Amino acid sequence: MTTTSMKDVARAAGVSVGTVSNVLNRPEAVAEETRTRVQAAIAELGYVRNDSARQLRAGRSRTVAVVVLDVANPFFTDVVRGAEPLIESAGGVVTVCDSGEDVRRERRHLEILEEQRVLGLLITPVDDTSASWIERLSGHDIPLVLVDRGAGRHPHCSVAVDDVHGGRLAARHLADRGHARIAFVGGPVSIPQIADRLAGCREVCEERGLALEVFTTAGLNFAAGREAVEQMLGLEQRPTAMFCANDLVALGALQALTMHGVKVPQECAIIGYDDIDFAAAAAVPLSSIRQPRSQLGRTAAQLLFDEIGEGAGHTHRNVVFQPELIARASTAQEL
Amino acid sequence: MTTTSMKDVARAAGVSVGTVSNVLNRPEAVAEETRTRVQAAIAELGYVRNDSARQLRAGRSRTVAVVVLDVANPFFTDVVRGAEPLIESAGGVVTVCDSGEDVRRERRHLEILEEQRVLGLLITPVDDTSASWIERLSGHDIPLVLVDRGAGRHPHCSVAVDDVHGGRLAARHLADRGHARIAFVGGPVSIPQIADRLAGCREVCEERGLALEVFTTAGLNFAAGREAVEQMLGLEQRPTAMFCANDLVALGALQALTMHGVKVPQECAIIGYDDIDFAAAAAVPLSSIRQPRSQLGRTAAQLLFDEIGEGAGHTHRNVVFQPELIARASTAQEL
DNA sequence: CGCACATTTTGAATCGATTCATGAAGGGGT
DNA sequence: ACCCCTTCATGAATCGATTCAAAATGTGCG
């Protein structure tokens, strides 16, 4: 109950509140003797600073929020891991928000983050309808960096991986292996990354005259991969290779194929995207398109603090990384 | 810059701040006409409530923190997922803190959470040295629920899975398959769950006269599993089965064994713990001990709100779930 | 008209930390 | 003794939302 405040500490130590505040925030400005007396009182009373009051005065919180599409996806946890050290060493506090690929959840998070006057934001927007909300935050002077999203015409800093190129890499690899009938599995297509990967894939398919079958899914997880396989197996002209929009989908697909006795890669090759750690450990080690995950996070954090530091005169930077093909057993078969 | 406050809204709408506050918090107490006028002003000015000020007044925040050992471990993300709906439907905001199995990081998080006057806490403590800090929070009236930790003599609510029994299940399963020389891989042993799993395993080994080799690891991830295998392969009397303290370790081990050409389960069986989704999708589908992950989260949240609701007259409850053996290919071989 | 009563609105007090102009105390130099 | 500096400590003002007793306004009825 008795939440002890600075006033209590001040009384106990026989000083003014101003002095207590100084002990906490600029100890060097307080005489040694006074300082130890105040510190003793703090310990004695078990006093804990009230962050709300602090923030109220400061006008900003120390929190940097990272809004991701799916915390259960190792891709995003790695991005967060990459960003954390820099944020923390700058005295920030990281909070992770999971939009779950749902615009409404994303919106709710953004509302709350705005009310909390967060220091800044790293966000992977769910889709283009997120834009207006993001502009709103930005308009209210909350600096933000778009993650895994080529900023295109958005007036923001961003870090991204060239997803169109990633799509090309995957499709070319499958083409090189002799596949002429390819399935793309992923969705919703409203997610820009997915659209880009598909675009790259489509481009190569047209260039090389491959048949492309698109299986749109509602999400990017195990279940999506499994369901897509169920559909695919129903077709008379079954594709000989699948390009899955991320590794979770690919692993789900792999599982379903194995369950149906379809041999991977002999009867159906699979390539995923992200190259999460689990990919290499899969039933059939999974070929994938690797993204520099933690570097993505680190760079995003860097850009954010640059922006915070530079203030008004800041010019936005857009960093684009290149993805990389990692070939493993799941595409090892030449047709 | 111009952070608009309630005062600005009040002026714009020609009412007092009290009325603006009422529009936001008890609209039914405000006359229709006034309400719409105020709402118009809010929209017009793009006003956003300042949560710090709100919290300062309220004395508490709406945030429920979940402190986990490793966000990258699907076990914990599932626990969080299980807890979220209940927390959010109660008007709470969830924040996830990753202690990374590191007491110092955990402590830093707890300090900050205490300063933020969080509404409550779901925590999986790193080890027993966390206890004093947890008592401190608890002493400052922050209700908390221990997750995945039989509260034993701790005066708190808790949800847990019987890890000793889980250890037994795993060991018995291996014994039933004819294994007489077992490796336990996991650590650090200071983590109570790990100690318990080992204890259950040891108990069965002694009971049935199996040789038990313990490989202590520094963490619970892929790398730990790989390293343990390197060590194990060096032995002259190599165990014929491994019990890994969680699935990440097991997958790492599986990967390393495969790389060294050791056939699973013929030459070495593996059983993991948690039964994360990836377990079934592994190179060799992984046997595991399943825990009711999301139920764990849901129940924890439930207990927390019970405690918050009941206030002082609350009696702590300790809920224990039973784990379940899921046998798959990685232990399919009879010796 | 006047009184009782219900409906709205008001605005000052409050939460707790930070800031900063002001003042007090002590030291040195002349 | 006097003045100038430096070093410390003070406490009132401030941040923005909420609360609540009190005031204002309106309604109905005798």
XYZ file of C-alpha atoms (C1' of nucleotides) in Angstrom:
730
model
C 0.000 0.000 0.000
C 2.324 2.621 1.381
C 4.011 3.432 -1.870
C 6.944 5.453 -0.668
C 7.672 8.527 -2.696
C 10.558 10.890 -2.902
C 8.948 13.031 -0.289
C 9.192 10.207 2.244
C 12.809 9.643 1.404
C 13.480 13.343 1.726
C 11.891 13.480 5.137
C 13.739 10.387 6.341
C 17.064 11.779 5.216
C 16.323 15.285 6.423
C 16.747 16.914 3.025
C 14.520 18.391 0.361
C 13.001 16.457 -2.519
C 15.182 18.350 -4.918
C 18.206 16.849 -3.277
C 16.839 13.348 -3.459
C 16.214 13.854 -7.127
C 19.754 15.024 -7.555
C 21.137 11.992 -5.774
C 19.304 9.853 -8.289
C 20.054 11.806 -11.427
C 23.276 13.711 -10.899
C 24.969 12.263 -7.846
C 28.132 14.225 -8.567
C 26.305 17.435 -7.719
C 25.574 16.286 -4.198
C 28.009 16.358 -1.279
C 29.355 12.945 -0.410
C 27.975 12.966 3.093
C 24.455 13.957 2.007
C 24.499 11.461 -0.784
C 25.224 8.486 1.408
C 22.598 9.630 3.887
C 19.991 9.816 1.137
C 21.039 6.495 -0.311
C 20.703 4.936 3.095
C 17.186 6.298 3.392
C 16.343 4.936 -0.037
C 17.543 1.492 0.901
C 15.893 1.684 4.288
C 12.486 2.536 2.897
C 12.775 0.342 -0.166
C 12.028 3.317 -2.324
C 11.464 2.742 -6.043
C 11.299 5.543 -8.567
C 7.920 6.071 -10.163
C 8.456 5.910 -13.854
C 5.080 7.389 -14.749
C 5.859 10.589 -12.922
C 9.254 10.704 -14.508
C 7.875 10.233 -17.969
C 5.157 12.737 -17.408
C 7.753 15.335 -16.671
C 10.086 14.195 -19.419
C 7.333 14.028 -21.993
C 8.750 10.842 -23.508
C 9.282 7.302 -22.320
C 12.461 5.281 -22.669
C 10.667 2.510 -24.484
C 11.449 1.461 -27.995
C 8.729 -0.768 -29.362
C 9.294 -3.423 -31.975
C 6.108 -4.375 -33.758
C 6.441 -7.708 -35.554
C 4.129 -9.882 -37.599
C 4.617 -13.019 -35.539
C 6.723 -13.474 -32.441
C 6.623 -17.210 -32.851
C 8.496 -16.878 -36.110
C 12.225 -17.221 -35.431
C 12.883 -14.713 -38.165
C 11.415 -11.963 -36.042
C 12.892 -13.070 -32.766
C 16.273 -12.888 -34.434
C 15.555 -9.415 -35.720
C 14.611 -8.361 -32.210
C 17.729 -9.977 -30.797
C 19.768 -7.992 -33.245
C 18.178 -4.733 -32.230
C 18.203 -5.177 -28.476
C 21.860 -4.622 -27.570
C 22.031 -1.266 -29.256
C 18.769 -0.091 -27.767
C 19.668 -1.182 -24.284
C 23.134 0.249 -24.372
C 21.510 3.542 -25.281
C 19.477 3.337 -22.099
C 16.308 2.248 -23.843
C 13.856 -0.423 -22.910
C 12.623 -2.826 -25.549
C 9.066 -3.949 -25.810
C 7.895 -6.400 -28.422
C 4.397 -6.224 -29.845
C 2.930 -9.008 -31.917
C 0.465 -7.890 -34.557
C -0.167 -11.464 -35.600
C -0.548 -10.307 -39.208
C -3.781 -8.671 -38.126
C -4.362 -5.010 -38.906
C -6.734 -4.587 -36.003
C -4.283 -5.946 -33.485
C -1.593 -3.806 -35.021
C -3.786 -0.766 -34.696
C -4.544 -1.454 -31.076
C -0.849 -1.725 -30.355
C -0.090 1.505 -32.139
C -2.801 3.318 -30.227
C -1.373 2.182 -26.946
C 2.197 2.918 -27.955
C 1.200 6.397 -28.936
C -0.500 6.958 -25.607
C 2.663 5.763 -23.955
C 4.688 8.327 -25.871
C 7.275 5.745 -26.833
C 10.736 6.911 -27.733
C 10.590 5.237 -31.102
C 9.300 2.387 -33.135
C 10.643 -0.390 -35.309
C 7.773 -1.781 -37.264
C 7.016 -4.326 -39.916
C 3.619 -3.115 -41.081
C 0.990 -5.727 -41.754
C 0.011 -4.246 -45.088
C -0.487 -1.021 -46.957
C -3.572 -0.096 -44.996
C -1.263 0.329 -42.026
C 0.221 3.334 -43.716
C -2.236 5.930 -42.481
C -1.681 4.929 -38.882
C 1.997 4.984 -39.296
C 1.826 8.450 -40.741
C -0.192 9.488 -37.761
C 2.471 8.370 -35.309
C 5.119 9.926 -37.414
C 3.124 13.141 -37.523
C 3.031 13.119 -33.753
C 6.812 13.100 -33.711
C 7.370 9.478 -32.923
C 10.403 8.478 -34.928
C 10.107 5.124 -36.618
C 11.969 2.758 -38.858
C 10.272 0.371 -41.222
C 11.697 -3.108 -40.954
C 11.835 -5.581 -43.783
C 9.989 -3.166 -45.983
C 11.548 -1.265 -48.835
C 10.339 2.172 -47.929
C 9.536 2.934 -51.508
C 7.737 6.230 -51.416
C 7.278 6.287 -47.647
C 9.048 9.189 -46.000
C 10.812 7.091 -43.389
C 13.997 5.307 -42.616
C 13.870 1.660 -43.462
C 15.849 -1.515 -43.568
C 14.834 -4.210 -45.935
C 15.915 -7.197 -47.877
C 15.301 -7.268 -51.578
C 12.396 -9.672 -51.616
C 11.856 -9.516 -55.330
C 15.389 -10.675 -55.786
C 14.879 -13.366 -53.160
C 11.928 -14.606 -55.158
C 14.088 -14.691 -58.251
C 16.852 -16.628 -56.501
C 14.410 -19.268 -55.368
C 12.711 -19.622 -58.732
C 15.976 -19.700 -60.660
C 17.324 -22.357 -58.360
C 14.278 -24.512 -58.997
C 14.482 -23.856 -62.718
C 18.142 -24.811 -62.713
C 17.185 -28.086 -61.095
C 14.943 -28.786 -64.068
C 11.558 -28.025 -62.558
C 9.019 -26.766 -65.068
C 5.928 -26.653 -62.923
C 6.222 -24.663 -59.726
C 3.871 -23.960 -56.858
C 4.107 -20.766 -54.873
C 2.631 -21.100 -51.414
C 2.023 -18.145 -49.148
C -0.194 -15.312 -48.212
C -2.011 -13.169 -47.602
C -0.735 -11.380 -50.682
C -1.599 -8.092 -49.050
C 1.639 -8.508 -47.105
C 4.130 -6.657 -49.240
C 7.019 -9.034 -48.612
C 4.923 -11.894 -49.872
C 3.792 -9.987 -52.912
C 7.418 -9.152 -53.712
C 8.627 -12.716 -53.361
C 5.853 -13.840 -55.616
C 6.668 -11.094 -58.111
C 10.288 -12.186 -58.328
C 9.234 -15.767 -58.730
C 6.709 -14.920 -61.416
C 9.238 -12.875 -63.320
C 11.616 -15.817 -63.571
C 8.832 -18.220 -64.440
C 7.782 -16.083 -67.368
C 11.348 -15.563 -68.465
C 12.010 -19.274 -68.497
C 8.584 -20.457 -69.454
C 7.741 -22.319 -66.263
C 4.192 -23.041 -65.196
C 3.363 -21.255 -61.958
C 0.565 -22.303 -59.667
C -0.172 -19.926 -56.786
C -1.640 -21.235 -53.523
C -2.740 -18.329 -51.428
C -2.812 -18.937 -47.704
C -4.386 -17.006 -44.882
C -1.277 -16.993 -42.738
C 2.384 -17.906 -42.717
C 2.642 -20.898 -40.448
C 2.728 -24.679 -40.278
C -0.983 -25.060 -40.811
C -0.873 -22.964 -43.968
C 1.769 -25.224 -45.450
C -0.153 -28.350 -44.592
C -3.376 -27.084 -46.089
C -1.706 -25.991 -49.286
C -0.315 -29.490 -49.741
C -3.745 -31.028 -49.285
C -4.991 -28.819 -52.097
C -2.023 -29.448 -54.294
C -2.241 -33.210 -54.047
C -5.761 -32.985 -55.412
C -4.532 -31.563 -58.722
C -4.071 -33.800 -61.739
C -1.044 -31.851 -62.994
C 0.882 -31.669 -59.771
C 3.794 -29.192 -59.531
C 7.194 -30.813 -59.033
C 8.490 -28.101 -56.734
C 7.176 -25.723 -54.112
C 8.444 -22.283 -53.244
C 7.094 -21.413 -49.811
C 6.869 -17.827 -48.688
C 8.631 -18.599 -45.444
C 10.231 -21.507 -43.644
C 7.325 -22.177 -41.331
C 5.071 -22.737 -44.309
C 7.765 -24.866 -45.926
C 8.153 -27.042 -42.845
C 4.405 -27.496 -42.651
C 4.348 -28.490 -46.301
C 7.250 -30.855 -45.818
C 5.463 -32.508 -42.969
C 2.271 -32.954 -44.953
C 4.077 -34.326 -48.001
C 5.953 -36.842 -45.861
C 2.706 -37.876 -44.243
C 1.227 -38.549 -47.657
C 4.227 -40.575 -48.663
C 5.440 -38.066 -51.226
C 9.230 -38.156 -51.287
C 11.134 -34.905 -50.907
C 12.984 -33.947 -53.040
C 12.520 -36.833 -55.481
C 8.817 -36.367 -56.077
C 8.493 -32.808 -54.919
C 11.230 -30.313 -54.128
C 10.767 -27.553 -51.551
C 12.463 -24.265 -50.947
C 11.595 -21.937 -48.102
C 12.467 -18.409 -47.107
C 14.320 -16.873 -44.119
C 16.674 -19.764 -43.360
C 15.675 -19.994 -39.735
C 17.717 -22.375 -37.594
C 15.044 -25.016 -37.798
C 15.368 -25.182 -41.575
C 18.671 -26.996 -41.425
C 17.339 -29.382 -38.806
C 14.242 -30.371 -40.729
C 13.189 -33.844 -41.797
C 14.798 -33.097 -45.097
C 17.189 -30.226 -44.568
C 15.453 -27.317 -46.160
C 16.822 -25.143 -48.911
C 16.014 -21.554 -48.193
C 16.649 -17.922 -48.956
C 18.671 -16.445 -46.166
C 18.132 -12.971 -44.835
C 20.584 -11.176 -42.570
C 18.143 -11.231 -39.689
C 20.027 -9.845 -36.762
C 21.819 -7.339 -38.928
C 18.434 -6.162 -40.048
C 17.534 -5.532 -36.410
C 20.812 -3.913 -35.545
C 20.717 -1.562 -38.492
C 17.123 -0.638 -37.795
C 17.991 0.311 -34.228
C 20.954 2.277 -35.493
C 18.836 4.246 -37.923
C 16.290 4.948 -35.221
C 18.829 6.426 -32.869
C 20.401 8.378 -35.684
C 17.028 9.900 -36.335
C 16.418 10.617 -32.675
C 19.832 12.180 -32.361
C 19.736 14.290 -35.471
C 16.320 15.699 -34.722
C 14.601 17.888 -37.266
C 17.439 18.105 -39.748
C 17.369 14.372 -40.301
C 17.314 12.872 -43.758
C 15.875 9.412 -44.044
C 17.996 6.496 -45.078
C 16.833 3.327 -46.745
C 19.120 0.365 -46.360
C 18.579 -2.658 -48.552
C 20.317 -5.966 -47.980
C 20.633 -8.755 -50.480
C 19.287 -12.214 -49.709
C 21.296 -15.348 -50.336
C 20.425 -18.800 -51.604
C 21.159 -21.678 -49.260
C 20.807 -24.957 -51.112
C 20.191 -28.087 -49.088
C 18.728 -31.529 -49.513
C 15.139 -30.457 -50.123
C 16.048 -29.317 -53.626
C 18.977 -31.643 -54.206
C 17.399 -33.772 -56.914
C 18.007 -33.066 -60.587
C 14.944 -33.844 -62.623
C 6.170 19.284 -30.901
C 2.838 20.737 -29.917
C 1.711 17.819 -27.827
C -1.930 18.660 -27.419
C -3.288 18.044 -23.954
C -6.734 17.873 -22.485
C -6.570 21.533 -21.778
C -6.283 22.319 -25.474
C -9.212 20.100 -26.258
C -11.227 21.725 -23.515
C -10.508 25.157 -24.853
C -11.333 24.164 -28.413
C -14.628 22.632 -27.365
C -15.451 25.421 -24.953
C -15.744 23.168 -21.915
C -13.689 22.403 -18.837
C -11.038 19.728 -18.625
C -13.231 17.787 -16.264
C -15.783 17.409 -18.998
C -13.222 16.245 -21.524
C -12.085 13.646 -19.045
C -15.658 12.537 -18.596
C -16.187 12.199 -22.325
C -13.242 9.845 -22.396
C -13.973 7.833 -19.286
C -17.711 7.930 -18.665
C -19.362 9.241 -21.788
C -22.803 8.377 -20.434
C -22.461 11.094 -17.839
C -22.084 13.784 -20.472
C -24.916 15.371 -22.436
C -25.128 14.121 -25.989
C -24.585 17.492 -27.530
C -21.527 18.310 -25.423
C -20.071 14.891 -26.029
C -20.128 15.176 -29.795
C -18.654 18.637 -29.590
C -15.780 17.385 -27.465
C -15.243 14.372 -29.666
C -15.085 16.640 -32.657
C -12.428 18.733 -30.950
C -10.455 15.607 -30.110
C -10.520 14.450 -33.702
C -9.776 17.925 -34.970
C -6.698 18.380 -32.828
C -5.549 14.777 -33.097
C -5.457 14.552 -29.354
C -3.967 11.419 -27.783
C -4.302 10.596 -24.114
C -1.081 10.727 -22.151
C -0.761 7.398 -20.462
C 1.953 8.531 -18.051
C -0.285 11.142 -16.536
C -3.096 8.662 -16.340
C -0.954 6.093 -14.623
C 0.514 8.610 -12.269
C -2.938 9.422 -11.053
C -4.076 5.813 -11.030
C -0.966 4.640 -9.242
C -0.784 1.501 -11.401
C -0.262 0.758 -15.043
C -2.384 -1.525 -17.185
C 0.606 -3.592 -18.170
C 0.993 -7.234 -17.366
C 4.551 -8.378 -17.937
C 5.502 -11.887 -18.888
C 9.118 -12.653 -18.091
C 10.360 -15.697 -19.969
C 13.660 -17.508 -20.231
C 13.905 -17.359 -23.999
C 11.527 -15.726 -26.442
C 13.025 -17.681 -29.278
C 11.847 -20.890 -27.683
C 8.433 -21.788 -29.087
C 7.488 -23.186 -25.715
C 7.433 -19.720 -24.252
C 5.822 -18.021 -27.175
C 3.000 -20.512 -26.848
C 2.683 -19.803 -23.156
C 2.456 -16.102 -23.932
C -0.103 -16.747 -26.640
C -2.154 -18.644 -24.136
C -2.084 -15.817 -21.636
C -2.715 -12.915 -23.977
C -6.428 -13.220 -24.739
C -7.435 -13.213 -21.119
C -5.180 -10.306 -20.249
C -6.325 -8.220 -23.164
C -9.980 -8.908 -22.635
C -9.478 -7.654 -19.094
C -8.209 -4.381 -20.520
C -4.579 -5.202 -19.869
C -1.576 -4.713 -22.076
C 0.940 -7.497 -22.430
C 4.652 -6.932 -22.500
C 7.119 -9.754 -22.920
C 10.536 -9.612 -21.302
C 13.282 -12.014 -22.221
C 15.670 -12.849 -19.436
C 17.746 -15.061 -21.707
C 18.405 -17.384 -18.770
C 20.557 -14.642 -17.334
C 19.961 -13.478 -13.782
C 21.361 -10.047 -14.460
C 19.098 -9.413 -17.388
C 16.210 -10.714 -15.373
C 17.053 -8.346 -12.587
C 17.253 -5.387 -14.896
C 13.844 -6.207 -16.250
C 12.365 -6.557 -12.796
C 13.790 -3.215 -11.733
C 12.223 -1.504 -14.682
C 8.918 -3.296 -14.270
C 8.781 -2.225 -10.678
C 9.447 1.375 -11.606
C 6.664 1.088 -14.110
C 4.295 -0.101 -11.407
C 3.050 -2.940 -13.565
C -0.329 -4.395 -12.845
C 1.077 -7.858 -12.430
C 3.686 -10.333 -13.469
C 3.889 -13.803 -14.916
C 7.409 -15.015 -14.455
C 9.540 -18.049 -15.021
C 12.453 -17.283 -12.716
C 15.919 -18.047 -13.992
C 16.966 -19.825 -10.826
C 16.628 -19.784 -7.082
C 18.718 -16.687 -6.673
C 15.862 -14.846 -8.356
C 13.785 -15.460 -5.273
C 14.847 -12.431 -3.273
C 13.991 -10.088 -6.103
C 10.691 -11.712 -6.601
C 9.902 -11.330 -2.934
C 10.757 -7.711 -3.217
C 8.242 -7.092 -5.971
C 5.703 -9.106 -4.130
C 6.394 -7.103 -0.986
C 5.728 -3.946 -2.964
C 2.274 -5.267 -3.762
C 2.896 -6.375 -7.296
C 0.891 -9.540 -7.697
C 2.703 -12.283 -9.537
C 2.294 -15.830 -10.708
C 5.173 -18.227 -11.110
C 5.048 -20.028 -14.420
C 6.362 -23.485 -15.026
C 7.667 -23.623 -11.516
C 6.099 -25.720 -8.777
C 5.861 -23.044 -6.151
C 7.055 -25.418 -3.498
C 7.491 -23.272 -0.456
C 7.145 -19.932 -2.246
C 4.171 -17.949 -1.055
C 2.776 -17.301 -4.513
C 0.310 -18.556 -7.024
C 1.874 -20.798 -9.586
C 1.208 -22.961 -12.572
C 3.567 -25.753 -13.356
C 4.026 -29.025 -15.043
C 5.343 -31.918 -13.027
C 8.860 -31.969 -14.404
C 10.052 -34.797 -12.223
C 7.319 -36.934 -13.659
C 8.194 -35.731 -17.138
C 11.737 -36.890 -16.521
C 10.414 -40.255 -15.435
C 8.237 -40.607 -18.510
C 11.172 -39.975 -20.781
C 13.515 -42.315 -18.954
C 10.964 -45.090 -18.716
C 10.208 -44.809 -22.371
C 13.877 -45.215 -23.193
C 14.211 -48.088 -20.742
C 11.199 -49.787 -22.293
C 12.922 -49.568 -25.659
C 15.789 -51.518 -24.203
C 18.319 -48.764 -23.681
C 20.691 -49.386 -20.805
C 23.039 -46.453 -21.189
C 21.434 -43.050 -21.271
C 22.745 -39.525 -21.709
C 21.008 -36.587 -20.158
C 21.768 -33.341 -21.945
C 20.816 -29.972 -20.555
C 21.621 -27.168 -18.245
C 22.439 -25.110 -16.433
C 21.269 -27.319 -13.591
C 20.556 -24.222 -11.557
C 17.376 -23.929 -13.584
C 14.873 -25.768 -11.445
C 12.947 -27.301 -14.326
C 16.119 -28.850 -15.616
C 17.076 -30.157 -12.200
C 13.650 -31.724 -11.855
C 13.721 -33.402 -15.229
C 17.106 -34.787 -14.399
C 15.899 -35.955 -11.001
C 13.007 -37.882 -12.519
C 15.315 -39.411 -15.064
C 17.872 -40.364 -12.444
C 15.220 -41.936 -10.276
C 14.142 -44.273 -13.070
C 17.712 -45.075 -14.019
C 18.498 -46.181 -10.503
C 15.271 -48.103 -10.249
C 15.958 -50.009 -13.417
C 19.700 -50.118 -13.199
C 20.516 -47.984 -16.223
C 23.797 -46.170 -16.642
C 23.288 -42.400 -16.700
C 25.742 -39.963 -18.186
C 25.007 -36.292 -17.575
C 26.148 -33.647 -20.060
C 25.701 -30.241 -18.538
C 25.242 -27.400 -20.977
C 25.404 -23.658 -20.543
C 22.138 -22.982 -22.287
C 19.122 -24.638 -23.814
C 19.473 -24.161 -27.524
C 20.713 -25.679 -30.754
C 24.330 -25.011 -30.017
C 24.143 -26.744 -26.657
C 22.820 -29.888 -28.302
C 25.510 -29.859 -30.929
C 28.300 -29.411 -28.451
C 27.051 -32.172 -26.220
C 27.106 -34.566 -29.153
C 30.690 -33.653 -29.940
C 31.618 -34.570 -26.395
C 29.567 -37.719 -26.382
C 31.056 -39.075 -29.567
C 34.435 -38.891 -27.922
C 33.477 -41.426 -25.285
C 34.455 -45.060 -25.653
C 31.276 -46.313 -24.020
C 28.811 -44.248 -25.953
C 25.219 -44.007 -24.623
C 22.587 -45.494 -26.921
C 19.980 -42.876 -26.138
C 19.810 -39.181 -25.270
C 17.264 -37.408 -23.149
C 17.493 -33.719 -23.952
C 16.206 -31.130 -21.535
C 14.216 -29.422 -24.242
C 13.422 -29.755 -27.906
C 15.843 -27.120 -29.083
C 18.707 -29.031 -27.524
C 17.333 -32.246 -28.995
C 17.125 -30.761 -32.477
C 20.671 -29.478 -32.180
C 21.807 -32.926 -31.092
C 19.911 -34.575 -33.896
C 21.543 -32.305 -36.382
C 25.018 -33.022 -35.068
C 24.468 -36.777 -34.978
C 23.221 -36.759 -38.544
C 26.215 -34.741 -39.586
C 28.504 -37.339 -38.044
C 26.650 -40.110 -39.806
C 25.196 -41.566 -36.626
C 21.785 -42.983 -37.450
C 18.819 -41.941 -35.339
C 17.216 -43.902 -33.818
C 19.156 -47.039 -34.844
C 22.493 -46.043 -33.368
C 21.281 -43.412 -30.959
C 17.744 -42.644 -29.893
C 16.670 -39.115 -28.875
C 13.830 -37.801 -26.827
C 13.229 -34.122 -26.212
C 10.985 -32.057 -23.995
C 8.146 -29.564 -24.679
C 6.883 -31.033 -27.954
C 7.137 -27.780 -29.815
C 5.679 -27.752 -33.315
C 9.089 -28.146 -34.870
C 9.624 -31.456 -33.089
C 7.212 -33.299 -35.351
C 8.745 -31.679 -38.408
C 12.316 -32.620 -37.584
C 14.719 -34.644 -39.700
C 13.657 -37.617 -37.675
C 10.334 -36.781 -36.071
C 11.210 -36.222 -32.479
C 9.756 -38.038 -29.509
C 9.081 -35.582 -26.756
C 7.357 -34.870 -23.481
C 4.425 -32.621 -24.162
C 3.444 -29.814 -21.854
C 0.097 -28.024 -22.063
C 1.757 -24.803 -23.117
C -1.064 -22.456 -23.881
C -3.129 -23.786 -21.033
C -0.218 -22.978 -18.781
C -0.365 -19.388 -19.986
C -4.106 -19.130 -19.770
C -4.243 -20.501 -16.255
C -1.434 -18.261 -15.125
C -3.287 -15.201 -16.379
C -6.425 -16.439 -14.703
C -4.682 -16.834 -11.366
C -3.162 -13.401 -11.675
C -6.496 -11.716 -12.203
C -8.032 -13.749 -9.422
C -5.355 -12.434 -7.142
C -5.813 -8.873 -8.340
C -9.542 -9.153 -7.891
C -9.570 -10.786 -4.504
C -7.100 -8.357 -3.041
C -5.812 -8.901 0.455
C -7.967 -11.868 1.360
C -6.448 -13.914 -1.420
C -5.163 -17.395 -0.872
C -2.552 -18.614 -3.287
C -3.250 -21.498 -5.579
C -0.745 -23.850 -7.104
C -1.881 -25.604 -10.224
C 0.119 -28.542 -11.473
C -0.418 -30.111 -14.869
C 0.778 -33.520 -15.939
C 3.072 -33.932 -18.929
C 2.467 -36.504 -21.596
C 4.748 -38.770 -23.597
C 4.626 -38.329 -27.368
C 6.495 -41.179 -29.019
C 7.754 -40.633 -32.550
C 10.392 -41.984 -34.864
C 13.416 -40.758 -32.932
C 12.895 -43.481 -30.348
C 11.152 -45.997 -32.586
C 13.897 -48.613 -32.589
C 13.817 -51.577 -30.198
C 17.297 -52.500 -29.131
C -43.737 31.820 -8.148
C -40.942 28.876 -5.502
C -39.167 24.596 -3.967
C -37.356 19.986 -4.652
C -34.846 17.192 -7.525
C -32.302 15.444 -11.489
C -28.967 16.381 -14.874
C -24.566 18.559 -16.328
C -20.578 21.059 -15.825
C -16.988 23.081 -13.297
C -12.320 23.724 -11.481
C -9.239 23.068 -7.788
C -6.596 19.407 -5.601
C -3.930 15.452 -6.457
C -0.539 11.847 -8.104
C 5.350 11.931 -7.882
C 9.521 13.304 -10.108
C 12.231 17.014 -12.252
C 13.978 21.586 -12.933
C 15.918 25.874 -11.901
C 16.166 30.329 -9.934
C 17.442 31.554 -5.450
C 19.796 31.404 -1.309
C 23.015 29.728 2.176
C 27.479 28.383 3.568
C 32.324 28.005 3.178
C 37.016 29.291 1.279
C 40.554 32.451 -0.408
C 42.559 36.537 -1.435
C 43.609 41.325 -0.314
C 36.700 42.832 7.488
C 35.039 42.592 2.939
C 34.082 40.842 -1.521
C 34.031 37.245 -4.876
C 33.592 32.348 -6.059
C 32.427 27.934 -5.710
C 29.792 24.323 -3.861
C 25.350 22.581 -2.107
C 20.690 22.645 -0.860
C 16.080 24.439 -1.301
C 11.213 24.462 -2.636
C 7.884 26.177 -5.741
C 6.329 25.452 -10.456
C 5.480 22.108 -13.852
C 4.017 17.966 -16.630
C -1.347 16.041 -17.928
C -5.194 13.305 -16.517
C -8.553 12.159 -12.915
C -11.702 12.956 -9.199
C -15.256 14.945 -6.594
C -17.564 18.379 -3.952
C -19.931 22.199 -5.337
C -22.202 25.076 -8.576
C -25.109 25.817 -12.505
C -28.930 24.680 -15.205
C -33.183 22.716 -16.243
C -37.849 20.306 -15.040
C -41.909 19.309 -12.811
C -45.302 20.228 -9.588
C -48.078 22.366 -6.032
